[in-house]
CSV table of C-alpha atoms and ligand atoms in Angstrom, one decimal:
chain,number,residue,atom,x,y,z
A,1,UNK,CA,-18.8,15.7,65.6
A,2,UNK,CA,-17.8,15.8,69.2
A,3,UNK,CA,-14.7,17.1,70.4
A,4,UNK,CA,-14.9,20.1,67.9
A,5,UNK,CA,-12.0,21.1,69.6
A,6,UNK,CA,-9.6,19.7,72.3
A,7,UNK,CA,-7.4,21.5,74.6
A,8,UNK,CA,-4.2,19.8,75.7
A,9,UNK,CA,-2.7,21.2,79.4
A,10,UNK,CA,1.0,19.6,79.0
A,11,UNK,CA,2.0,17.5,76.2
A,12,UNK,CA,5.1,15.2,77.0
A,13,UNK,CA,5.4,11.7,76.1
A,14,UNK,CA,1.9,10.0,77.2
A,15,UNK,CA,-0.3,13.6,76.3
A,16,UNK,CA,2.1,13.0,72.9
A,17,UNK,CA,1.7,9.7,72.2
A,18,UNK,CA,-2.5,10.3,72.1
A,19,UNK,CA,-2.1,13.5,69.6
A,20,UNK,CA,0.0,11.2,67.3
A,21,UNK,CA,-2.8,8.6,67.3
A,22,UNK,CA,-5.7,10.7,66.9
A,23,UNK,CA,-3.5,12.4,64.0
A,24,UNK,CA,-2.6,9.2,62.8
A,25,UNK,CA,-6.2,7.5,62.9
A,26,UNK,CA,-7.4,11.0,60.5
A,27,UNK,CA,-8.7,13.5,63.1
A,28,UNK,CA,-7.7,16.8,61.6
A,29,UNK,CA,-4.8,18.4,63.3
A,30,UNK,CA,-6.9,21.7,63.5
A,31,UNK,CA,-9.0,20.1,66.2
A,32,UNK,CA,-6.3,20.1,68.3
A,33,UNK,CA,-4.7,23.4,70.4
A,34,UNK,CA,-1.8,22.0,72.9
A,35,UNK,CA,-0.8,24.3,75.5
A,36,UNK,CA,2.3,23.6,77.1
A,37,UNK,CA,5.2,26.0,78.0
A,38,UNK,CA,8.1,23.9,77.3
A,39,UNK,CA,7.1,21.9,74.2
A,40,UNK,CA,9.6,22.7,71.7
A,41,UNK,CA,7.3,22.0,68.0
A,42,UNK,CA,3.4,20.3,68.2
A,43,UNK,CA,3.0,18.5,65.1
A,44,UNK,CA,2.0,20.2,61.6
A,45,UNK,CA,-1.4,22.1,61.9
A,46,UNK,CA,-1.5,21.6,65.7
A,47,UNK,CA,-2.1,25.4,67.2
A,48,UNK,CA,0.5,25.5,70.8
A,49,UNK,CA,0.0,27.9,72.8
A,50,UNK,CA,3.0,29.5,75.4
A,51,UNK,CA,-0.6,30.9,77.1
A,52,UNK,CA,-3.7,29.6,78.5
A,53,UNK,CA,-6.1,30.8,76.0
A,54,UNK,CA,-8.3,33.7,76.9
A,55,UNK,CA,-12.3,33.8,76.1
A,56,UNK,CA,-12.5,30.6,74.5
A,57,UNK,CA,-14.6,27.3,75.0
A,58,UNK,CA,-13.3,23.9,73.8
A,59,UNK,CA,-15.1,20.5,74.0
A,60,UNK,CA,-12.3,18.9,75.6
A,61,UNK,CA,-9.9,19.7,77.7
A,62,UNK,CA,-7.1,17.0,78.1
A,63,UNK,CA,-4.9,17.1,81.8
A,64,UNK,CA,-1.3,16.0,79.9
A,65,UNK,CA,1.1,16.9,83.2
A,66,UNK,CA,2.3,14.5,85.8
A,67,UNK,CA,-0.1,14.3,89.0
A,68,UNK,CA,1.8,15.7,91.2
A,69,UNK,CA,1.8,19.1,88.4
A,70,UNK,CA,-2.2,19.0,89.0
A,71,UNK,CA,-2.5,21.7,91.7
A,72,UNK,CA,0.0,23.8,89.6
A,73,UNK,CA,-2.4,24.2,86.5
A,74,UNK,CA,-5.6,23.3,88.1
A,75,UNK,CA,-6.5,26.9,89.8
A,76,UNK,CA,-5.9,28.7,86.3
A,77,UNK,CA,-7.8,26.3,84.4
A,78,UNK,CA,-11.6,27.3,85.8
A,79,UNK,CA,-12.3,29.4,83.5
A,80,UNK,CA,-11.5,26.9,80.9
A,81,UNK,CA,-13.4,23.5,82.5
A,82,UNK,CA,-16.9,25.7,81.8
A,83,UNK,CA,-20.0,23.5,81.8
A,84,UNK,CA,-19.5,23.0,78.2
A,85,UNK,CA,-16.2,21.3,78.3
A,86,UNK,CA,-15.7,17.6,79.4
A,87,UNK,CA,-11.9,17.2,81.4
A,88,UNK,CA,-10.5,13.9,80.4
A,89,UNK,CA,-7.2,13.0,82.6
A,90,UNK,CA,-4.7,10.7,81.8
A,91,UNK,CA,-3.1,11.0,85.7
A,92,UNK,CA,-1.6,8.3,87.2
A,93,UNK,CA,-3.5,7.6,90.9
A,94,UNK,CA,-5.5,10.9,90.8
A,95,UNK,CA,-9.2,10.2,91.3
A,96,UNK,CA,-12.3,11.8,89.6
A,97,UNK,CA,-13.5,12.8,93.0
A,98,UNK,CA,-10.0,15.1,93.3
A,99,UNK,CA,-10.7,15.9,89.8
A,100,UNK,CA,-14.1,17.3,90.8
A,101,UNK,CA,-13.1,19.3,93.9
A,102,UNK,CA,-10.6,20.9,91.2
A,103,UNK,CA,-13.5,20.8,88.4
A,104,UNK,CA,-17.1,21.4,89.3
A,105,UNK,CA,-18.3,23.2,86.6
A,106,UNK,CA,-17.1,20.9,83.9
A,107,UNK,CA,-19.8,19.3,81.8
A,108,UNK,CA,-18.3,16.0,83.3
A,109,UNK,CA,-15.2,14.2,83.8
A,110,UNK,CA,-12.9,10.9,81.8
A,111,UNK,CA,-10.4,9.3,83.3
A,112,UNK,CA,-8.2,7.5,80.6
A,113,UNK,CA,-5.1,4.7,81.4
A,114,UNK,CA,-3.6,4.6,78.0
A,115,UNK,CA,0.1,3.5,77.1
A,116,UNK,CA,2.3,4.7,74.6
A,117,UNK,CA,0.9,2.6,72.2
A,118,UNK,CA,-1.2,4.8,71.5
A,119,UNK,CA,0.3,6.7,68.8
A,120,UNK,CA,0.2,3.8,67.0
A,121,UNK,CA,-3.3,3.1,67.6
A,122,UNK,CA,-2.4,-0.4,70.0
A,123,UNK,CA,-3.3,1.1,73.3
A,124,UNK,CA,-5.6,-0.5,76.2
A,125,UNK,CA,-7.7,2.0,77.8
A,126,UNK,CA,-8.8,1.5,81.4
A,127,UNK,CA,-11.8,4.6,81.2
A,128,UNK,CA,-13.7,6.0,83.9
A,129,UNK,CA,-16.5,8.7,83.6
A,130,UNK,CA,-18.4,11.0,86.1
A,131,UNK,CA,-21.1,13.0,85.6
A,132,UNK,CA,-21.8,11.8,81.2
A,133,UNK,CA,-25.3,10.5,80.2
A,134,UNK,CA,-24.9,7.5,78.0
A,135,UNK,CA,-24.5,9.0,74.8
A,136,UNK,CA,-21.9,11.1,75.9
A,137,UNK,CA,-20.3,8.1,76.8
A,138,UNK,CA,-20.6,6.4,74.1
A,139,UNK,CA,-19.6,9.6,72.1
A,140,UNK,CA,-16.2,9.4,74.8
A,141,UNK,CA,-15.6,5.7,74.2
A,142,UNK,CA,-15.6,6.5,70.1
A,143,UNK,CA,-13.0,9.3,70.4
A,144,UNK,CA,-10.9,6.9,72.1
A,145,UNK,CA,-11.1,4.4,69.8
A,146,UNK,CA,-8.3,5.4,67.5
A,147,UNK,CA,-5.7,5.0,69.9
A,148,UNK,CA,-6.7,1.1,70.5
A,149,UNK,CA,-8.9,-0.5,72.6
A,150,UNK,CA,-10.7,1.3,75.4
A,151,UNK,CA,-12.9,-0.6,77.9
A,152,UNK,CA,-14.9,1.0,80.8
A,153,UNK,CA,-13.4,-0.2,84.3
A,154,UNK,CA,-14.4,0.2,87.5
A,155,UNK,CA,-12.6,3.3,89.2
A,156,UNK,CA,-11.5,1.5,92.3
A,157,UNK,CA,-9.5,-0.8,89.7
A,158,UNK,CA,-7.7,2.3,88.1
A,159,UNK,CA,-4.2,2.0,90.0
A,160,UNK,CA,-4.3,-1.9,89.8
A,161,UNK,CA,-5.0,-1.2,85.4
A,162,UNK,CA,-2.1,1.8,85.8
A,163,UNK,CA,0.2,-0.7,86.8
A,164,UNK,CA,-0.5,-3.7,84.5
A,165,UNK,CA,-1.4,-0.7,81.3
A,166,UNK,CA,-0.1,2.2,81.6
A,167,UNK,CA,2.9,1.3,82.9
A,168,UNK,CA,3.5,-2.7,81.2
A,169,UNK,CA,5.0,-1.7,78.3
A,170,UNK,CA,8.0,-0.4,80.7
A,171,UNK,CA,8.2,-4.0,81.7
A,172,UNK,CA,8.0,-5.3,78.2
A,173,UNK,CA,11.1,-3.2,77.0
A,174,UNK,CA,13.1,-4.9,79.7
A,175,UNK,CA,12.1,-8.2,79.4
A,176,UNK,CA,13.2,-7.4,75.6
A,177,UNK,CA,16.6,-6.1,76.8
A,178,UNK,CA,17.1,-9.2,78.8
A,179,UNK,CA,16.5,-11.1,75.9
A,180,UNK,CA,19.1,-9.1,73.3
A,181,UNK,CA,21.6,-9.0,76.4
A,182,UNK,CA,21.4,-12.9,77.0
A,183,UNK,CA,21.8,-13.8,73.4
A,184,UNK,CA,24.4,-11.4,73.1
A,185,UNK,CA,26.0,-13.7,76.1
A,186,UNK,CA,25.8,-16.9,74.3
A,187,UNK,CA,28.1,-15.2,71.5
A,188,UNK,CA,25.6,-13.3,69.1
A,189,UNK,CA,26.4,-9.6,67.9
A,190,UNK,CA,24.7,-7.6,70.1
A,191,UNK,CA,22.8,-5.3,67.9
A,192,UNK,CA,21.5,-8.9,65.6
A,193,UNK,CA,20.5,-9.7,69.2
A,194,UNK,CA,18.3,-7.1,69.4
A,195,UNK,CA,16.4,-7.6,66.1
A,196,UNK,CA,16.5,-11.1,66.8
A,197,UNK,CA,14.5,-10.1,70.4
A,198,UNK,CA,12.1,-7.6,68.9
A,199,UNK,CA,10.7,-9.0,66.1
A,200,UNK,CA,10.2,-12.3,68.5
A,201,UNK,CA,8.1,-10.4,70.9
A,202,UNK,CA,6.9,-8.7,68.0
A,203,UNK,CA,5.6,-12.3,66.2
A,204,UNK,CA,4.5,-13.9,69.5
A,205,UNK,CA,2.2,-11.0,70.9
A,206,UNK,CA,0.8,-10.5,67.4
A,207,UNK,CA,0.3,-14.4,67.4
A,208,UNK,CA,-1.2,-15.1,70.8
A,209,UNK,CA,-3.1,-11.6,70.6
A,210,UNK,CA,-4.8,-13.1,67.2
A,211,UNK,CA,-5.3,-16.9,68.9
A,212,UNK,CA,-8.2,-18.4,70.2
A,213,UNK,CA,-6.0,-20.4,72.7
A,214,UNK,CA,-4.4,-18.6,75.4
A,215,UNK,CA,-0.5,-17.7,75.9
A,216,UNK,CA,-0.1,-21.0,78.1
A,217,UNK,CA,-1.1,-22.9,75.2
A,218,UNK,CA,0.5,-21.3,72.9
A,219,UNK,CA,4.0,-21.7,74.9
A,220,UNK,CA,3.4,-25.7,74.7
A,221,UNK,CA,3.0,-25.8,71.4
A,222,UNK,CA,6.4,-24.1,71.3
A,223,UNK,CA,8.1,-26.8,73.9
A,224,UNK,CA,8.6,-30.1,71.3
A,225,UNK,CA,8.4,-32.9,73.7
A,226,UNK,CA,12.2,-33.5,74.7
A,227,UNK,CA,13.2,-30.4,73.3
A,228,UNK,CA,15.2,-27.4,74.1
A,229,UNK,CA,12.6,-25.1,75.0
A,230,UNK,CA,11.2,-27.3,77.8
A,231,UNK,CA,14.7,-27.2,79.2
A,232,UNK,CA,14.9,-23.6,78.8
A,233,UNK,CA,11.4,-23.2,80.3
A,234,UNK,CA,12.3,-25.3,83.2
A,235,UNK,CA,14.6,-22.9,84.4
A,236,UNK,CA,12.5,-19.7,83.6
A,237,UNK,CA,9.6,-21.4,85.9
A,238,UNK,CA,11.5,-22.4,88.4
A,239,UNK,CA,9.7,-21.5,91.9
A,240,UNK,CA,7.4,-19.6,90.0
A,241,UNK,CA,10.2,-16.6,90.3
A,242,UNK,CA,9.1,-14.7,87.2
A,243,UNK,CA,5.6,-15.0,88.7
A,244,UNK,CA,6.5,-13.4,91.7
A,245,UNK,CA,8.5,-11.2,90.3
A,246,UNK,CA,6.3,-9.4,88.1
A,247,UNK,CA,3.2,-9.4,91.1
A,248,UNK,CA,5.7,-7.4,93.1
A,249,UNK,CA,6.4,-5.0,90.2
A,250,UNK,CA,2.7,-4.7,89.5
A,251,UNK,CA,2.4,-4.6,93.5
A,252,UNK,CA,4.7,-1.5,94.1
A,253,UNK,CA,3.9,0.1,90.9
A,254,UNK,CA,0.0,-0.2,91.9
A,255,UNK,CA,1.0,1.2,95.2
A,256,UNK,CA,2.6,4.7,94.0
A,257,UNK,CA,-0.1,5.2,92.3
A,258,UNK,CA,-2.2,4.9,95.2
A,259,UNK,CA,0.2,7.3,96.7
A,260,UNK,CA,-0.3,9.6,94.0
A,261,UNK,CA,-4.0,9.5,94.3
A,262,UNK,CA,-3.8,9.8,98.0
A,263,UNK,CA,-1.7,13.2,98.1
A,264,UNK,CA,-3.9,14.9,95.4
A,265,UNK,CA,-7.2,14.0,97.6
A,266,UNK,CA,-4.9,15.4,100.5
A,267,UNK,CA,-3.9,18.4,98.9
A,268,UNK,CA,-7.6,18.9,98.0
A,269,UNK,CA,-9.2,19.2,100.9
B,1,NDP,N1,4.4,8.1,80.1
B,1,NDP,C1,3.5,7.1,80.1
B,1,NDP,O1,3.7,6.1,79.5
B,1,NDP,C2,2.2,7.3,80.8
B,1,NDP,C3,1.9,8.5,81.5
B,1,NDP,N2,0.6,8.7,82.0
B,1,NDP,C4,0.3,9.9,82.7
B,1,NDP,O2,0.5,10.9,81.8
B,1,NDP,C5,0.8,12.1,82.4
B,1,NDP,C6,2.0,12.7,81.8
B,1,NDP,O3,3.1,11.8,81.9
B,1,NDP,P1,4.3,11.9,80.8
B,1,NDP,O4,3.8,12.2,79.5
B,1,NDP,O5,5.1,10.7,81.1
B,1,NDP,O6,5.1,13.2,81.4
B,1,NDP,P2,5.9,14.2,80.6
B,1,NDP,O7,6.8,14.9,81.6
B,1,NDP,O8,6.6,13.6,79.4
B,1,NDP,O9,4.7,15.2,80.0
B,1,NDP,C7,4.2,16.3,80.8
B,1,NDP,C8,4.3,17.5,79.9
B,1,NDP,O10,3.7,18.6,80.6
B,1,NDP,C9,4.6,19.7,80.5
B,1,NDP,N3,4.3,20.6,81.6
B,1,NDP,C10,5.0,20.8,82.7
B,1,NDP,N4,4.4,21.8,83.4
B,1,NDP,C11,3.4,22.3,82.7
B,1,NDP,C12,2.4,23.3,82.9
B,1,NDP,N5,2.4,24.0,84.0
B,1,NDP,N6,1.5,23.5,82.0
B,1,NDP,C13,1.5,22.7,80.9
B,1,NDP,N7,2.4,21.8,80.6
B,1,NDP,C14,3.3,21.5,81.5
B,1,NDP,C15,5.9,19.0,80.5
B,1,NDP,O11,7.0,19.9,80.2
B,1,NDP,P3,8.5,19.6,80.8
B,1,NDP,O12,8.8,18.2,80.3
B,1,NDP,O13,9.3,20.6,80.1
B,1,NDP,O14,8.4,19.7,82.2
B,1,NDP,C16,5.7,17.9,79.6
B,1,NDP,O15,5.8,18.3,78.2
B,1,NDP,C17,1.1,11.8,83.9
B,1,NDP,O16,0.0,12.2,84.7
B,1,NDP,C18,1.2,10.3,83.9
B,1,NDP,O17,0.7,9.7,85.1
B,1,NDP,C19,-0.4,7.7,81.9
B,1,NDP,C20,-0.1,6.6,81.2
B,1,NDP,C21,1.2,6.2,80.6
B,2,LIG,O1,5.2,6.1,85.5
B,2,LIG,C1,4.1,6.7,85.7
B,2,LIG,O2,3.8,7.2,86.7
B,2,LIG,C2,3.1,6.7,84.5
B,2,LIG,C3,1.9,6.0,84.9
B,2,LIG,C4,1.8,4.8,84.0
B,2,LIG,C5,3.0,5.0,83.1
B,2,LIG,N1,3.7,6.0,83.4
């Protein structure tokens, strides 16, 4: 079953989050080597290496570091991005063409936007391949599938699916906070406040994720006709501020990672 056997380069919170998930979803954790120099533990069975490996080939190898680490592991990775091994990034902004200068032997080249999710298996995928025939892609999309939902995208939409995937859940937590901190301001115990705030996001995203109406909908049907939601959702919609407020976070946070993209091509040339 392809990957036999997976490299990690750099294994933090995103490259971390994915190893949990494929553990979790039943790949065997002796699939998996992780090499990454200031890891403290990989999990049970996982091999971690304080080297890059010598004189071996692995099916995958999976670029864990930030983007703008590329060009630090990149050179001493040739050996290991053989024409037998596929390169799957997870980089923020960094395209598969700058993947490619830094790649060209490699059997062919993924480019993954997950989320944290992942390790629980409820991650959208933005993926991206070069260079695959359609059964390798199809043999890409089902490794992926453990970690949630993985859809292909175009690559031009990467940083735009960065910014609304990879980096929502970011988002999410605060809109949580504001919650617990605003209840907590009309008088509830702070830490109640917080329960009370995740397990409603918790409920509504499981309940409009599972609906065949959208969230719209589904936020009428909360809004009783002369009720206190409506007056509460009066304010929130006021001007359409939360609107524009979470375009100009997706806006900036789409344009660093054009940034990000722009300075590995740079660096590439
Ligand atoms: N965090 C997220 O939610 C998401 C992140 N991403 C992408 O994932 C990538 C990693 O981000 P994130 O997990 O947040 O970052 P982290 O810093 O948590 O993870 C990077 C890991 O690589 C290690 N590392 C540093 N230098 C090297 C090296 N030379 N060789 C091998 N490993 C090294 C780091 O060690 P140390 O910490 O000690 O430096 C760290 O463990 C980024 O490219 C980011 O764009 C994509 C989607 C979501
Ligand atoms: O903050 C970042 O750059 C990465 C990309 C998406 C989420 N985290």
């Amino acid at each position: 079953m392809w990957p036999a056997n997976v490299l990690f380069i750099g294994c933090g919170n995103m490259g971390g989050a994915m190893l949990a998930g494929w553990l979790r979803g039943g790949v065997a954790a002796e699939r998996f080597t992780v090499y990454d120099p200031f890891l403290e533990a990989a999990p049970e069975g996982v091999e971690l290496l304080r080297e890059l490996p010598e004189g071996r080939v692995f099916d995958l190898l999976i670029l864990g570091v930030k983007p703008q680490m590329l060009d630090g592991v990149a050179g001493a990775l040739t050996a290991l991005a053989g024409r037998d091994t596929v390169v799957l990034s997870m980089l923020a902004g960094v395209e598969m063409a700058s993947l490619s200068l830094r790649f060209p032997d490699a059997r062919g080249l993924v480019r993954v936007m997950p989320n944290l999710s992942a390790a629980l298996g409820k991650s959208p995928m933005g993926v991206a391949a070069m260079g695959l025939d359609h059964e390798a892609r199809e043999c890409v999309m089902a490794w992926l599938a453990p970690l949630g939902a993985p859809e292909w995208v175009d690559e031009s939409l990467f940083d735009a699916v960065t910014a609304l995937a990879g980096s929502g859940p970011a988002y999410v937590y605060r809109f949580i906070d504001a919650l617990a901190q605003g209840g907590a301001a009309l008088g509830l115990d702070p830490e109640q406040s917080l329960r009370l705030a995740l397990a409603t996001v918790d409920g509504a995203a499981a309940l409009a994720s599972g609906s065949d109406v959208g969230p719209g909908e589904l936020a009428r049907r909360v809004s009783s006709p002369g009720g206190s939601t409506l007056a509460g959702l009066s304010v929130l919609d006021a001007g359409d501020a939360l609107g524009a407020l979470v375009l100009g976070t997706l806006t900036a946070a789409r344009d660093r990672n054009v940034e990000l993209g722009a300075m590995a091509r740079a660096a590439g040339k």
